[in-house]
mmCIF file of C-alpha atoms in Angstrom:
data_model
loop_
_atom_site.group_PDB
_atom_site.id
_atom_site.type_symbol
_atom_site.label_atom_id
_atom_site.label_comp_id
_atom_site.label_asym_id
_atom_site.label_seq_id
_atom_site.Cartn_x
_atom_site.Cartn_y
_atom_site.Cartn_z
ATOM 1 C CA GLU A 1 88.519 138.376 131.751
ATOM 2 C CA PRO A 2 92.029 137.754 131.234
ATOM 3 C CA GLU A 3 94.175 140.006 129.230
ATOM 4 C CA VAL A 4 97.498 140.297 127.268
ATOM 5 C CA THR A 5 99.709 142.912 129.224
ATOM 6 C CA GLN A 6 102.489 144.846 127.563
ATOM 7 C CA THR A 7 105.339 147.053 129.603
ATOM 8 C CA PRO A 8 106.109 149.677 129.092
ATOM 9 C CA SER A 9 103.233 151.399 127.551
ATOM 10 C CA HIS A 10 105.734 153.986 126.271
ATOM 11 C CA GLN A 11 109.574 153.773 125.267
ATOM 12 C CA VAL A 12 111.660 156.537 124.271
ATOM 13 C CA THR A 13 115.221 155.212 122.825
ATOM 14 C CA GLN A 14 118.039 156.663 121.087
ATOM 15 C CA MET A 15 118.769 155.632 117.892
ATOM 16 C CA GLY A 16 121.285 152.394 117.721
ATOM 17 C CA GLN A 17 120.211 151.353 121.045
ATOM 18 C CA GLU A 18 118.873 148.032 122.147
ATOM 19 C CA VAL A 19 115.282 148.039 123.550
ATOM 20 C CA ILE A 20 113.189 145.096 124.676
ATOM 21 C CA LEU A 21 109.218 144.628 124.587
ATOM 22 C CA ARG A 22 107.515 143.140 127.301
ATOM 23 C CA CYS A 23 104.277 140.958 126.760
ATOM 24 C CA VAL A 24 102.431 138.788 129.494
ATOM 25 C CA PRO A 25 100.257 136.415 127.104
ATOM 26 C CA ILE A 26 97.025 134.930 128.831
ATOM 27 C CA SER A 27 97.770 132.129 130.214
ATOM 28 C CA ASN A 28 96.628 129.150 129.111
ATOM 29 C CA HIS A 29 97.614 130.287 125.237
ATOM 30 C CA LEU A 30 99.848 128.545 123.011
ATOM 31 C CA TYR A 31 101.193 130.726 120.320
ATOM 32 C CA PHE A 32 102.094 134.477 120.423
ATOM 33 C CA TYR A 33 102.566 137.282 118.004
ATOM 34 C CA TRP A 34 104.220 140.618 117.490
ATOM 35 C CA TYR A 35 102.797 143.088 114.980
ATOM 36 C CA ARG A 36 103.702 146.590 114.955
ATOM 37 C CA GLN A 37 101.778 149.886 113.240
ATOM 38 C CA ILE A 38 103.703 152.480 112.506
ATOM 39 C CA LEU A 39 101.158 155.898 112.780
ATOM 40 C CA GLY A 40 98.739 156.219 110.273
ATOM 41 C CA GLN A 41 99.098 152.862 108.576
ATOM 42 C CA LYS A 42 97.861 149.666 108.843
ATOM 43 C CA VAL A 43 98.812 146.933 111.260
ATOM 44 C CA GLU A 44 101.652 144.554 110.117
ATOM 45 C CA PHE A 45 102.582 141.057 111.180
ATOM 46 C CA LEU A 46 105.970 140.817 112.832
ATOM 47 C CA VAL A 47 106.367 137.188 113.722
ATOM 48 C CA SER A 48 104.712 134.130 115.349
ATOM 49 C CA PHE A 49 106.024 132.246 118.182
ATOM 50 C CA TYR A 50 104.562 128.519 119.018
ATOM 51 C CA ASN A 51 106.558 125.751 121.140
ATOM 52 C CA ASN A 52 109.726 127.931 121.874
ATOM 53 C CA GLU A 53 110.279 128.760 118.139
ATOM 54 C CA ILE A 54 109.696 131.027 115.599
ATOM 55 C CA SER A 55 106.538 129.632 113.081
ATOM 56 C CA GLU A 56 106.548 132.393 110.575
ATOM 57 C CA LYS A 57 108.338 135.765 110.245
ATOM 58 C CA SER A 58 107.714 138.667 107.710
ATOM 59 C CA GLU A 59 110.451 140.610 105.801
ATOM 60 C CA ILE A 60 110.049 143.336 108.624
ATOM 61 C CA PHE A 61 111.562 140.995 110.817
ATOM 62 C CA ASP A 62 115.215 141.103 109.937
ATOM 63 C CA ASP A 63 118.298 140.264 111.504
ATOM 64 C CA GLN A 64 117.551 143.046 114.456
ATOM 65 C CA PHE A 65 115.028 141.246 115.751
ATOM 66 C CA SER A 66 114.316 138.762 117.908
ATOM 67 C CA VAL A 67 111.563 136.941 120.332
ATOM 68 C CA GLU A 68 111.936 134.935 123.370
ATOM 69 C CA ARG A 69 110.046 133.401 126.041
ATOM 70 C CA PRO A 70 112.428 133.459 128.691
ATOM 71 C CA ASP A 71 110.235 131.929 131.350
ATOM 72 C CA GLY A 72 106.891 130.547 131.705
ATOM 73 C CA SER A 73 104.849 133.812 131.284
ATOM 74 C CA ASN A 74 106.972 136.569 129.773
ATOM 75 C CA PHE A 75 107.350 136.547 125.606
ATOM 76 C CA THR A 76 109.795 139.780 124.331
ATOM 77 C CA LEU A 77 111.018 141.114 121.215
ATOM 78 C CA LYS A 78 114.433 142.607 121.157
ATOM 79 C CA ILE A 79 115.410 145.154 118.676
ATOM 80 C CA ARG A 80 119.354 144.916 118.713
ATOM 81 C CA SER A 81 120.160 148.860 117.221
ATOM 82 C CA THR A 82 117.416 150.634 116.678
ATOM 83 C CA LYS A 83 116.643 152.941 113.449
ATOM 84 C CA LEU A 84 114.222 155.768 113.588
ATOM 85 C CA GLU A 85 112.030 154.003 111.026
ATOM 86 C CA ASP A 86 111.319 151.719 114.042
ATOM 87 C CA SER A 87 109.099 154.450 115.838
ATOM 88 C CA ALA A 88 106.050 152.605 115.982
ATOM 89 C CA MET A 89 103.031 150.811 118.303
ATOM 90 C CA TYR A 90 104.282 147.318 119.013
ATOM 91 C CA PHE A 91 101.607 145.078 119.890
ATOM 92 C CA CYS A 92 101.769 141.615 121.105
ATOM 93 C CA ALA A 93 98.915 139.047 120.895
ATOM 94 C CA SER A 94 98.061 135.597 121.704
ATOM 95 C CA SER A 95 95.964 132.929 120.991
ATOM 96 C CA ASP A 96 94.565 129.569 121.903
ATOM 97 C CA GLN A 97 94.441 127.937 118.621
ATOM 98 C CA ASP A 98 93.591 124.273 119.767
ATOM 99 C CA ARG A 99 90.141 125.102 118.705
ATOM 100 C CA ALA A 100 89.728 126.374 115.038
ATOM 101 C CA GLY A 101 88.953 129.667 114.358
ATOM 102 C CA GLN A 102 90.136 130.981 118.411
ATOM 103 C CA PRO A 103 90.675 134.991 117.536
ATOM 104 C CA GLN A 104 94.265 136.563 118.709
ATOM 105 C CA HIS A 105 93.931 138.693 121.768
ATOM 106 C CA PHE A 106 95.747 141.620 121.989
ATOM 107 C CA GLY A 107 97.677 143.928 123.948
ATOM 108 C CA ASP A 108 97.122 147.530 124.338
ATOM 109 C CA GLY A 109 100.630 148.027 122.943
ATOM 110 C CA THR A 110 104.223 149.595 123.742
ATOM 111 C CA ARG A 111 104.607 153.056 121.912
ATOM 112 C CA LEU A 112 108.014 153.360 120.750
ATOM 113 C CA SER A 113 109.683 156.418 119.851
ATOM 114 C CA ILE A 114 113.164 156.559 118.356
ATOM 115 C CA LEU A 115 114.981 159.831 118.294
ATOM 116 C CA ALA B 1 98.141 135.083 99.518
ATOM 117 C CA GLN B 2 95.248 136.362 101.517
ATOM 118 C CA SER B 3 94.100 140.213 101.545
ATOM 119 C CA VAL B 4 91.323 142.397 102.769
ATOM 120 C CA THR B 5 90.144 145.855 101.437
ATOM 121 C CA GLN B 6 88.406 148.177 103.472
ATOM 122 C CA LEU B 7 86.617 150.902 101.408
ATOM 123 C CA GLY B 8 86.863 153.952 102.646
ATOM 124 C CA SER B 9 89.318 155.485 105.198
ATOM 125 C CA HIS B 10 87.501 157.856 106.813
ATOM 126 C CA VAL B 11 83.130 157.690 107.435
ATOM 127 C CA SER B 12 81.092 159.601 109.215
ATOM 128 C CA VAL B 13 77.405 159.205 110.247
ATOM 129 C CA SER B 14 75.271 160.837 112.405
ATOM 130 C CA GLU B 15 73.820 159.966 115.662
ATOM 131 C CA GLY B 16 71.522 157.396 115.652
ATOM 132 C CA ALA B 17 72.314 156.493 111.909
ATOM 133 C CA LEU B 18 73.000 153.278 110.202
ATOM 134 C CA VAL B 19 76.864 152.618 110.432
ATOM 135 C CA LEU B 20 78.402 150.366 107.547
ATOM 136 C CA LEU B 21 81.976 149.742 106.991
ATOM 137 C CA ARG B 22 83.179 147.663 103.803
ATOM 138 C CA CYS B 23 85.219 145.083 103.667
ATOM 139 C CA ASN B 24 86.322 142.422 100.725
ATOM 140 C CA TYR B 25 88.743 139.509 101.311
ATOM 141 C CA SER B 26 90.878 137.975 99.011
ATOM 142 C CA SER B 27 91.786 134.323 99.731
ATOM 143 C CA SER B 28 92.587 131.127 98.352
ATOM 144 C CA VAL B 29 90.797 129.128 100.685
ATOM 145 C CA PRO B 30 87.977 129.628 102.886
ATOM 146 C CA PRO B 31 89.039 132.206 105.181
ATOM 147 C CA TYR B 32 88.344 133.123 109.117
ATOM 148 C CA LEU B 33 87.310 136.635 109.136
ATOM 149 C CA PHE B 34 87.212 139.407 112.011
ATOM 150 C CA TRP B 35 86.615 142.694 112.801
ATOM 151 C CA TYR B 36 88.717 144.512 115.369
ATOM 152 C CA VAL B 37 88.051 147.866 117.031
ATOM 153 C CA GLN B 38 90.997 150.306 118.128
ATOM 154 C CA TYR B 39 90.035 153.063 120.379
ATOM 155 C CA PRO B 40 92.236 156.282 120.483
ATOM 156 C CA ASN B 41 95.284 155.225 122.601
ATOM 157 C CA GLN B 42 94.376 152.081 122.961
ATOM 158 C CA GLY B 43 95.011 148.277 121.636
ATOM 159 C CA LEU B 44 93.075 146.059 119.457
ATOM 160 C CA GLN B 45 89.695 144.651 120.710
ATOM 161 C CA LEU B 46 87.590 142.097 118.693
ATOM 162 C CA LEU B 47 84.378 143.058 117.728
ATOM 163 C CA LEU B 48 83.274 139.732 115.763
ATOM 164 C CA LYS B 49 84.648 136.744 114.183
ATOM 165 C CA TYR B 50 83.616 134.658 111.278
ATOM 166 C CA THR B 51 84.662 131.206 111.220
ATOM 167 C CA SER B 52 82.025 129.086 108.667
ATOM 168 C CA ALA B 53 79.055 128.593 111.406
ATOM 169 C CA ALA B 54 76.431 131.016 110.899
ATOM 170 C CA THR B 55 76.981 133.890 107.767
ATOM 171 C CA LEU B 56 75.511 136.150 110.263
ATOM 172 C CA VAL B 57 78.049 136.859 113.084
ATOM 173 C CA LYS B 58 76.676 138.969 116.035
ATOM 174 C CA GLY B 59 79.519 140.978 117.835
ATOM 175 C CA ILE B 60 79.746 143.223 120.745
ATOM 176 C CA ASN B 61 78.278 146.577 121.310
ATOM 177 C CA GLY B 62 75.500 145.938 118.741
ATOM 178 C CA PHE B 63 77.194 145.425 115.539
ATOM 179 C CA GLU B 64 76.988 142.639 113.120
ATOM 180 C CA ALA B 65 78.773 141.113 109.628
ATOM 181 C CA GLU B 66 77.537 139.328 107.138
ATOM 182 C CA PHE B 67 79.715 136.967 105.214
ATOM 183 C CA LYS B 68 78.795 136.914 101.481
ATOM 184 C CA LYS B 69 81.118 134.494 99.663
ATOM 185 C CA SER B 70 79.717 135.383 96.470
ATOM 186 C CA GLU B 71 80.326 139.097 97.285
ATOM 187 C CA THR B 72 83.844 137.965 98.881
ATOM 188 C CA SER B 73 82.496 140.395 101.228
ATOM 189 C CA PHE B 74 82.428 141.209 105.215
ATOM 190 C CA HIS B 75 80.631 144.433 105.804
ATOM 191 C CA LEU B 76 79.972 145.505 109.401
ATOM 192 C CA THR B 77 76.868 147.327 110.148
ATOM 193 C CA LYS B 78 75.214 148.690 113.364
ATOM 194 C CA PRO B 79 71.297 149.887 113.112
ATOM 195 C CA SER B 80 72.259 152.864 115.544
ATOM 196 C CA ALA B 81 75.276 154.569 115.696
ATOM 197 C CA HIS B 82 76.470 156.004 119.096
ATOM 198 C CA MET B 83 78.868 158.694 119.950
ATOM 199 C CA SER B 84 80.740 155.973 121.715
ATOM 200 C CA ASP B 85 81.519 154.126 118.541
ATOM 201 C CA ALA B 86 83.895 157.003 117.257
ATOM 202 C CA ALA B 87 87.139 154.500 116.847
ATOM 203 C CA GLU B 88 89.318 153.078 113.535
ATOM 204 C CA TYR B 89 87.755 149.904 112.701
ATOM 205 C CA PHE B 90 89.995 146.911 110.928
ATOM 206 C CA CYS B 91 88.780 144.177 109.049
ATOM 207 C CA ALA B 92 90.917 140.960 109.090
ATOM 208 C CA VAL B 93 91.868 137.600 107.986
ATOM 209 C CA SER B 94 93.519 134.580 108.505
ATOM 210 C CA ASP B 95 94.162 130.798 106.936
ATOM 211 C CA ARG B 96 92.069 128.644 108.599
ATOM 212 C CA ARG B 97 94.569 125.408 107.511
ATOM 213 C CA ASN B 98 97.713 127.059 110.031
ATOM 214 C CA ARG B 99 96.513 127.025 113.497
ATOM 215 C CA ASP B 100 99.170 129.655 114.372
ATOM 216 C CA ASP B 101 98.763 131.852 111.412
ATOM 217 C CA LYS B 102 99.034 135.405 111.093
ATOM 218 C CA ILE B 103 96.233 137.809 110.714
ATOM 219 C CA ILE B 104 96.428 139.834 107.685
ATOM 220 C CA PHE B 105 94.622 143.199 108.611
ATOM 221 C CA GLY B 106 92.920 145.716 106.181
ATOM 222 C CA LYS B 107 93.996 149.675 106.204
ATOM 223 C CA GLY B 108 91.295 150.729 108.750
ATOM 224 C CA THR B 109 88.316 152.938 108.621
ATOM 225 C CA ARG B 110 88.039 155.647 110.846
ATOM 226 C CA LEU B 111 84.494 156.180 112.145
ATOM 227 C CA HIS B 112 82.969 159.460 112.863
ATOM 228 C CA ILE B 113 79.902 160.264 114.669
ATOM 229 C CA LEU B 114 78.169 163.248 114.262
ATOM 230 C CA PRO B 115 76.071 164.949 116.767
#
C-alpha cells in the first residue's frame, strides 16, 4: 500500500538555525498538510497546501515557517530560525479529496529537537 | 468552529475485556469523523472513518465506532482487547464542506492493556 514518507526521522538543530523537513506524499494525492505534536500534547494543524499554494494556515504557522513543493514529488516544511519551542514531532499528510470523505494519510513523522 | 473532546486521557482494560474510548464532537455542519491510532514512536494510522453512510463504522483490528447525532458522539469500541492494542488513540473531525479542510484532533486517550 502506498505511504507517505518523511525524512529525516530525527533532526537535532541548534537554536536559530534553519531546518528543512522533507516529505514525499502519496503520488496521486493532491492535498498536502503539515501537523505538529509537542511532546505530551495533541496533534495540531499547521498548514494545508493545494495547487501549489497554501490553502489554510494556523496561528502557529508564522513568518518563520514556509512550505514548498519544489518538484513533482517532494513537499517541504522550512523553519527559518528555530526556537526551543519548535521542538516537536512534525507529521506530513496527504489526501485525495477529489472523492468526498477521503482521509488524510500520515507519515511516521520527523522528531525535531532544538538545542 | 469544530472540536472534539475525548473523555479520559488514560484508559486501562484487562486483556479480553471490552474497550470503550469516548469521543464527543462539536460541529455546526455534519462532520467527517475519524479515529487514528499512534503506536509508540510511530505515525498516525487511520482506524476508521465516518462520512455519512452507515452510522456504525467498522475499522481495522476489530475496532468499530457508532455515530450518534443526538448525542454528538463517536465512541470507539472493541469487544475483546489484545495486548497489541496498547497505543494512543485520537478522535478527529473535519469539515465536509471544504475538500482540503484540516483535521482537528482530540487530546488523545492512551489505552493500557492489563495482562
